[in-house]
Amino acid sequence: MRIMLVVFGTAGDVFPLIGVGRALQERGHEVHLASVPEYQGSVERAGLTFHVLKGIPGTKDAVDFYHPTRSMRVVAERLLIPALRPVYELLSLLDPADWTVIANAYSYGARIAQEKHGFWLTTCVVTPFSLLSLERMPILPGIACPPWVPMVLRRAFFGVVARLWDRALAPSINAFRESLGLDPAKNIWYEWCLSPHRVIGLYPEWFAPKPTDWPAQFVYGGFTVFDQGVSQEVPAELLEPGDPLVVFAAGSAGQTATAFFQNAISASSGQRWRAVLLTGEGGGWLNTRLPRNVFRYNYVPMSQLLPLSSLVVHHGGLGTTSLALSAAVPQIVIPFGHDQFDNAARIEQLGVGRRILKSGNLPLRLRSMIERMLQDPSWSARCRVLAPMAAIEGSLASVCEQIEADSQNKQRLA
């Protein structure tokens, strides 16, 4: 197979598809990946051919990226609309008879190329939050739908949300579609963006049981996180025996995570655990004086660090969530926005973690919760039960087998 992966967004959006691409290439396929320049190094270290998508500002460090309402404008104007033409033009250079396209749900240019040129398109969704269900409504930031809410009200609410997204997206997308001789699209965010051929969820069924109103073309793949830099060694001071390790991570949240780490420092100062802050680059941490039991690093591979840890506190990104599940490490989730509230609720329902909302005296509440969870062995016991089912390698094989089966079906149809 010749495969073009198209993916952009946060690291949590991109890295799972890098993992899929590397697994496909190891199975003998020719794999290319198109994304924004910041991921070029990660893609090439994975051994894939990289194609740069230019002119996409992205959402990194966007002030309102996690705002419950203004984030819609940020995502539309800095990510979805600018990526439309670069993605479409790249795919228009390829022969649909020779290439299979795999994209995330943000890659609207891939969806248009599928309609215009006849590509076989697979949409990979990294979080169940991306698929609308009125039966099992996703938990929006600050909004949880009680089970007793009538279906008519659920439908009305998400009808409003869909229209708001169409208001932000449809003018630009449909103007581009008109220039190509395509009819206008609607319900862009929840329905049109998904390939009519195949949708693969990069998470397992036990994490997100399938509602009856998910798309008929949906199948499960499983967790597929690509843990970049796996050859990097864990710092020696963390390998020494001592107090429990509690990891604090906020993915690629950038400056938004500053308050998260400040709360982590306040909660951990002088306590009986060693706090490990994975802050990423920047953020003004280099000259910050830390308590003796707090350690800060730009990056340490989670696949190596988590097996040494007793607890992980994070923002609720599915990458960190899945790595913690596979390492059998209990979790505390402090969600920032987007799908993180929904992921946090699922972690709590599975009995492998707790969630804390950012209100009141957060350091005090966080310290108390960490203390209680470290003292309660039942958390680790429940995590050990689920860990074998969260294994990454088996999930990657499952995703690849589905893509290969779809390719054979595509050839028969041709």
GROMACS .gro file of N, CA, C and O in nm, residues 275-356:
model
  328
  275ALA      N    1   0.770   1.485   4.350
  275ALA     CA    2   0.689   1.536   4.239
  275ALA      C    3   0.778   1.554   4.116
  275ALA      O    4   0.885   1.616   4.124
  276VAL      N    5   0.735   1.499   4.003
  276VAL     CA    6   0.808   1.509   3.877
  276VAL      C    7   0.725   1.594   3.782
  276VAL      O    8   0.617   1.552   3.737
  277LEU      N    9   0.772   1.715   3.749
  277LEU     CA   10   0.699   1.806   3.660
  277LEU      C   11   0.755   1.792   3.519
  277LEU      O   12   0.874   1.817   3.495
  278LEU      N   13   0.671   1.755   3.424
  278LEU     CA   14   0.709   1.749   3.283
  278LEU      C   15   0.652   1.872   3.214
  278LEU      O   16   0.539   1.871   3.166
  279THR      N   17   0.731   1.981   3.213
  279THR     CA   18   0.678   2.111   3.173
  279THR      C   19   0.692   2.142   3.025
  279THR      O   20   0.634   2.239   2.978
  280GLY      N   21   0.772   2.063   2.953
  280GLY     CA   22   0.803   2.104   2.816
  280GLY      C   23   0.902   2.219   2.816
  280GLY      O   24   0.947   2.265   2.922
  281GLU      N   25   0.933   2.267   2.697
  281GLU     CA   26   1.027   2.378   2.686
  281GLU      C   27   0.958   2.511   2.709
  281GLU      O   28   0.838   2.525   2.689
  282GLY      N   29   1.035   2.610   2.750
  282GLY     CA   30   0.980   2.744   2.772
  282GLY      C   31   0.906   2.751   2.903
  282GLY      O   32   0.919   2.667   2.992
  283GLY      N   33   0.825   2.855   2.918
  283GLY     CA   34   0.747   2.871   3.038
  283GLY      C   35   0.819   2.939   3.152
  283GLY      O   36   0.763   2.957   3.261
  284GLY      N   37   0.946   2.978   3.134
  284GLY     CA   38   1.019   3.050   3.237
  284GLY      C   39   1.055   2.968   3.359
  284GLY      O   40   1.070   3.021   3.469
  285TRP      N   41   1.075   2.836   3.341
  285TRP     CA   42   1.102   2.749   3.455
  285TRP      C   43   1.249   2.737   3.490
  285TRP      O   44   1.285   2.691   3.598
  286LEU      N   45   1.337   2.775   3.398
  286LEU     CA   46   1.479   2.748   3.417
  286LEU      C   47   1.535   2.811   3.545
  286LEU      O   48   1.620   2.754   3.611
  287ASN      N   49   1.489   2.929   3.580
  287ASN     CA   50   1.542   2.999   3.698
  287ASN      C   51   1.450   2.988   3.819
  287ASN      O   52   1.468   3.061   3.917
  288THR      N   53   1.354   2.900   3.813
  288THR     CA   54   1.259   2.885   3.923
  288THR      C   55   1.318   2.795   4.032
  288THR      O   56   1.366   2.685   4.005
  289ARG      N   57   1.318   2.843   4.156
  289ARG     CA   58   1.364   2.763   4.269
  289ARG      C   59   1.252   2.668   4.312
  289ARG      O   60   1.139   2.711   4.338
  290LEU      N   61   1.283   2.540   4.316
  290LEU     CA   62   1.184   2.439   4.348
  290LEU      C   63   1.211   2.376   4.484
  290LEU      O   64   1.326   2.369   4.528
  291PRO      N   65   1.106   2.330   4.553
  291PRO     CA   66   1.127   2.256   4.678
  291PRO      C   67   1.215   2.133   4.654
  291PRO      O   68   1.226   2.082   4.541
  292ARG      N   69   1.276   2.082   4.759
  292ARG     CA   70   1.373   1.973   4.745
  292ARG      C   71   1.309   1.847   4.690
  292ARG      O   72   1.378   1.765   4.626
  293ASN      N   73   1.181   1.827   4.711
  293ASN     CA   74   1.116   1.705   4.664
  293ASN      C   75   1.046   1.723   4.530
  293ASN      O   76   0.968   1.638   4.489
  294VAL      N   77   1.074   1.833   4.460
  294VAL     CA   78   1.012   1.860   4.330
  294VAL      C   79   1.121   1.865   4.224
  294VAL      O   80   1.219   1.938   4.237
  295PHE      N   81   1.103   1.789   4.117
  295PHE     CA   82   1.198   1.781   4.007
  295PHE      C   83   1.128   1.825   3.878
  295PHE      O   84   1.014   1.787   3.854
  296ARG      N   85   1.197   1.903   3.794
  296ARG     CA   86   1.138   1.953   3.671
  296ARG      C   87   1.222   1.911   3.551
  296ARG      O   88   1.344   1.921   3.553
  297TYR      N   89   1.155   1.864   3.446
  297TYR     CA   90   1.222   1.826   3.322
  297TYR      C   91   1.137   1.873   3.204
  297TYR      O   92   1.014   1.880   3.214
  298ASN      N   93   1.206   1.906   3.095
  298ASN     CA   94   1.131   1.938   2.974
  298ASN      C   95   1.051   1.816   2.927
  298ASN      O   96   0.934   1.827   2.892
  299TYR      N   97   1.118   1.701   2.929
  299TYR     CA   98   1.055   1.581   2.876
  299TYR      C   99   1.125   1.457   2.930
  299TYR      O  100   1.249   1.453   2.940
  300VAL      N  101   1.049   1.358   2.967
  300VAL     CA  102   1.098   1.224   2.997
  300VAL      C  103   0.996   1.128   2.935
  300VAL      O  104   0.875   1.149   2.951
  301PRO      N  105   1.040   1.027   2.861
  301PRO     CA  106   0.942   0.937   2.797
  301PRO      C  107   0.848   0.874   2.900
  301PRO      O  108   0.891   0.810   2.995
  302MET      N  109   0.719   0.893   2.879
  302MET     CA  110   0.619   0.840   2.971
  302MET      C  111   0.627   0.688   2.980
  302MET      O  112   0.603   0.629   3.086
  303SER      N  113   0.658   0.621   2.870
  303SER     CA  114   0.662   0.476   2.870
  303SER      C  115   0.769   0.423   2.964
  303SER      O  116   0.760   0.310   3.013
  304GLN      N  117   0.872   0.503   2.992
  304GLN     CA  118   0.977   0.463   3.085
  304GLN      C  119   0.954   0.518   3.226
  304GLN      O  120   0.992   0.455   3.324
  305LEU      N  121   0.892   0.636   3.234
  305LEU     CA  122   0.874   0.700   3.363
  305LEU      C  123   0.755   0.643   3.441
  305LEU      O  124   0.764   0.621   3.563
  306LEU      N  125   0.644   0.619   3.374
  306LEU     CA  126   0.523   0.579   3.446
  306LEU      C  127   0.537   0.445   3.520
  306LEU      O  128   0.483   0.430   3.630
  307PRO      N  129   0.607   0.344   3.463
  307PRO     CA  130   0.622   0.220   3.539
  307PRO      C  131   0.696   0.237   3.673
  307PRO      O  132   0.685   0.150   3.760
  308LEU      N  133   0.768   0.348   3.689
  308LEU     CA  134   0.839   0.376   3.814
  308LEU      C  135   0.754   0.458   3.910
  308LEU      O  136   0.795   0.482   4.024
  309SER      N  137   0.635   0.499   3.865
  309SER     CA  138   0.556   0.599   3.937
  309SER      C  139   0.440   0.535   4.012
  309SER      O  140   0.392   0.427   3.976
  310SER      N  141   0.394   0.606   4.116
  310SER     CA  142   0.280   0.560   4.195
  310SER      C  143   0.151   0.629   4.157
  310SER      O  144   0.042   0.580   4.190
  311LEU      N  145   0.162   0.744   4.087
  311LEU     CA  146   0.044   0.824   4.055
  311LEU      C  147   0.082   0.923   3.946
  311LEU      O  148   0.195   0.971   3.942
  312VAL      N  149  -0.013   0.955   3.858
  312VAL     CA  150   0.009   1.060   3.760
  312VAL      C  151  -0.107   1.159   3.767
  312VAL      O  152  -0.224   1.119   3.773
  313VAL      N  153  -0.072   1.287   3.770
  313VAL     CA  154  -0.170   1.395   3.771
  313VAL      C  155  -0.158   1.467   3.637
  313VAL      O  156  -0.048   1.511   3.601
  314HIS      N  157  -0.268   1.479   3.564
  314HIS     CA  158  -0.257   1.537   3.429
  314HIS      C  159  -0.386   1.606   3.389
  314HIS      O  160  -0.483   1.610   3.465
  315HIS      N  161  -0.385   1.660   3.267
  315HIS     CA  162  -0.492   1.745   3.217
  315HIS      C  163  -0.607   1.669   3.153
  315HIS      O  164  -0.710   1.728   3.119
  316GLY      N  165  -0.590   1.541   3.130
  316GLY     CA  166  -0.697   1.461   3.071
  316GLY      C  167  -0.683   1.435   2.923
  316GLY      O  168  -0.777   1.385   2.861
  317GLY      N  169  -0.566   1.465   2.865
  317GLY     CA  170  -0.544   1.428   2.726
  317GLY      C  171  -0.542   1.276   2.712
  317GLY      O  172  -0.494   1.205   2.802
  318LEU      N  173  -0.591   1.225   2.600
  318LEU     CA  174  -0.604   1.081   2.588
  318LEU      C  175  -0.469   1.012   2.572
  318LEU      O  176  -0.456   0.893   2.602
  319GLY      N  177  -0.366   1.084   2.527
  319GLY     CA  178  -0.234   1.025   2.517
  319GLY      C  179  -0.181   0.987   2.655
  319GLY      O  180  -0.141   0.873   2.680
  320THR      N  181  -0.181   1.083   2.748
  320THR     CA  182  -0.136   1.055   2.884
  320THR      C  183  -0.228   0.954   2.951
  320THR      O  184  -0.183   0.863   3.022
  321THR      N  185  -0.358   0.967   2.928
  321THR     CA  186  -0.455   0.874   2.986
  321THR      C  187  -0.424   0.730   2.945
  321THR      O  188  -0.420   0.639   3.028
  322SER      N  189  -0.401   0.708   2.816
  322SER     CA  190  -0.380   0.572   2.766
  322SER      C  191  -0.247   0.516   2.814
  322SER      O  192  -0.238   0.396   2.846
  323LEU      N  193  -0.142   0.599   2.820
  323LEU     CA  194  -0.013   0.551   2.868
  323LEU      C  195  -0.021   0.513   3.016
  323LEU      O  196   0.039   0.415   3.060
  324ALA      N  197  -0.096   0.591   3.094
  324ALA     CA  198  -0.114   0.560   3.235
  324ALA      C  199  -0.192   0.430   3.251
  324ALA      O  200  -0.161   0.346   3.337
  325LEU      N  201  -0.295   0.410   3.169
  325LEU     CA  202  -0.372   0.287   3.175
  325LEU      C  203  -0.285   0.166   3.142
  325LEU      O  204  -0.291   0.063   3.210
  326SER      N  205  -0.201   0.177   3.039
  326SER     CA  206  -0.117   0.063   2.999
  326SER      C  207  -0.008   0.036   3.102
  326SER      O  208   0.042  -0.077   3.112
  327ALA      N  209   0.032   0.139   3.180
  327ALA     CA  210   0.134   0.122   3.283
  327ALA      C  211   0.075   0.089   3.419
  327ALA      O  212   0.149   0.075   3.517
  328ALA      N  213  -0.057   0.078   3.429
  328ALA     CA  214  -0.127   0.044   3.554
  328ALA      C  215  -0.101   0.147   3.663
  328ALA      O  216  -0.082   0.111   3.780
  329VAL      N  217  -0.103   0.275   3.626
  329VAL     CA  218  -0.078   0.383   3.722
  329VAL      C  219  -0.208   0.459   3.747
  329VAL      O  220  -0.271   0.508   3.653
  330PRO      N  221  -0.251   0.473   3.872
  330PRO     CA  222  -0.371   0.553   3.903
  330PRO      C  223  -0.354   0.699   3.859
  330PRO      O  224  -0.242   0.750   3.852
  331GLN      N  225  -0.468   0.764   3.831
  331GLN     CA  226  -0.464   0.898   3.772
  331GLN      C  227  -0.550   0.995   3.851
  331GLN      O  228  -0.654   0.958   3.903
  332ILE      N  229  -0.505   1.121   3.852
  332ILE     CA  230  -0.588   1.233   3.892
  332ILE      C  231  -0.594   1.328   3.773
  332ILE      O  232  -0.490   1.366   3.720
  333VAL      N  233  -0.713   1.362   3.730
  333VAL     CA  234  -0.730   1.446   3.611
  333VAL      C  235  -0.785   1.582   3.651
  333VAL      O  236  -0.887   1.591   3.719
  334ILE      N  237  -0.714   1.687   3.606
  334ILE     CA  238  -0.760   1.826   3.623
  334ILE      C  239  -0.782   1.881   3.482
  334ILE      O  240  -0.691   1.931   3.418
  335PRO      N  241  -0.903   1.866   3.427
  335PRO     CA  242  -0.924   1.900   3.286
  335PRO      C  243  -0.918   2.050   3.260
  335PRO      O  244  -0.961   2.131   3.341
  336PHE      N  245  -0.861   2.085   3.143
  336PHE     CA  246  -0.855   2.225   3.098
  336PHE      C  247  -0.974   2.259   3.009
  336PHE      O  248  -1.032   2.366   3.019
  337GLY      N  249  -1.008   2.169   2.914
  337GLY     CA  250  -1.116   2.198   2.819
  337GLY      C  251  -1.131   2.087   2.717
  337GLY      O  252  -1.071   1.981   2.728
  338HIS      N  253  -1.212   2.113   2.615
  338HIS     CA  254  -1.233   2.023   2.502
  338HIS      C  255  -1.277   1.884   2.549
  338HIS      O  256  -1.368   1.872   2.629
  339ASP      N  257  -1.207   1.778   2.503
  339ASP     CA  258  -1.248   1.641   2.537
  339ASP      C  259  -1.204   1.598   2.676
  339ASP      O  260  -1.240   1.488   2.721
  340GLN      N  261  -1.130   1.682   2.747
  340GLN     CA  262  -1.066   1.638   2.872
  340GLN      C  263  -1.167   1.613   2.984
  340GLN      O  264  -1.146   1.526   3.068
  341PHE      N  265  -1.277   1.686   2.986
  341PHE     CA  266  -1.381   1.661   3.086
  341PHE      C  267  -1.446   1.525   3.061
  341PHE      O  268  -1.476   1.451   3.156
  342ASP      N  269  -1.467   1.492   2.935
  342ASP     CA  270  -1.526   1.363   2.900
  342ASP      C  271  -1.430   1.250   2.934
  342ASP      O  272  -1.471   1.147   2.991
  343ASN      N  273  -1.302   1.265   2.902
  343ASN     CA  274  -1.203   1.163   2.936
  343ASN      C  275  -1.194   1.144   3.087
  343ASN      O  276  -1.183   1.030   3.135
  344ALA      N  277  -1.198   1.254   3.162
  344ALA     CA  278  -1.188   1.246   3.308
  344ALA      C  279  -1.305   1.166   3.365
  344ALA      O  280  -1.288   1.085   3.457
  345ALA      N  281  -1.424   1.188   3.311
  345ALA     CA  282  -1.541   1.115   3.359
  345ALA      C  283  -1.528   0.966   3.331
  345ALA      O  284  -1.565   0.882   3.415
  346ARG      N  285  -1.472   0.930   3.215
  346ARG     CA  286  -1.454   0.789   3.182
  346ARG      C  287  -1.352   0.724   3.275
  346ARG      O  288  -1.370   0.607   3.317
  347ILE      N  289  -1.245   0.794   3.307
  347ILE     CA  290  -1.144   0.742   3.399
  347ILE      C  291  -1.206   0.716   3.536
  347ILE      O  292  -1.182   0.611   3.600
  348GLU      N  293  -1.290   0.808   3.581
  348GLU     CA  294  -1.354   0.792   3.711
  348GLU      C  295  -1.453   0.674   3.708
  348GLU      O  296  -1.461   0.595   3.803
  349GLN      N  297  -1.529   0.661   3.599
  349GLN     CA  298  -1.625   0.550   3.588
  349GLN      C  299  -1.556   0.414   3.585
  349GLN      O  300  -1.612   0.315   3.634
  350LEU      N  301  -1.434   0.410   3.530
  350LEU     CA  302  -1.359   0.284   3.525
  350LEU      C  303  -1.296   0.249   3.660
  350LEU      O  304  -1.247   0.138   3.678
  351GLY      N  305  -1.295   0.345   3.751
  351GLY     CA  306  -1.238   0.319   3.883
  351GLY      C  307  -1.088   0.322   3.889
  351GLY      O  308  -1.028   0.266   3.981
  352VAL      N  309  -1.023   0.390   3.795
  352VAL     CA  310  -0.877   0.396   3.793
  352VAL      C  311  -0.824   0.536   3.821
  352VAL      O  312  -0.704   0.562   3.806
  353GLY      N  313  -0.912   0.628   3.858
  353GLY     CA  314  -0.866   0.764   3.886
  353GLY      C  315  -0.978   0.853   3.936
  353GLY      O  316  -1.094   0.810   3.946
  354ARG      N  317  -0.941   0.974   3.967
  354ARG     CA  318  -1.035   1.075   4.015
  354ARG      C  319  -1.016   1.202   3.932
  354ARG      O  320  -0.912   1.225   3.870
  355ARG      N  321  -1.116   1.288   3.935
  355ARG     CA  322  -1.107   1.416   3.866
  355ARG      C  323  -1.126   1.528   3.968
  355ARG      O  324  -1.198   1.514   4.066
  356ILE      N  325  -1.059   1.640   3.941
  356ILE     CA  326  -1.071   1.760   4.024
  356ILE      C  327  -1.098   1.877   3.930
  356ILE      O  328  -1.026   1.895   3.831
   0.00000   0.00000   0.00000
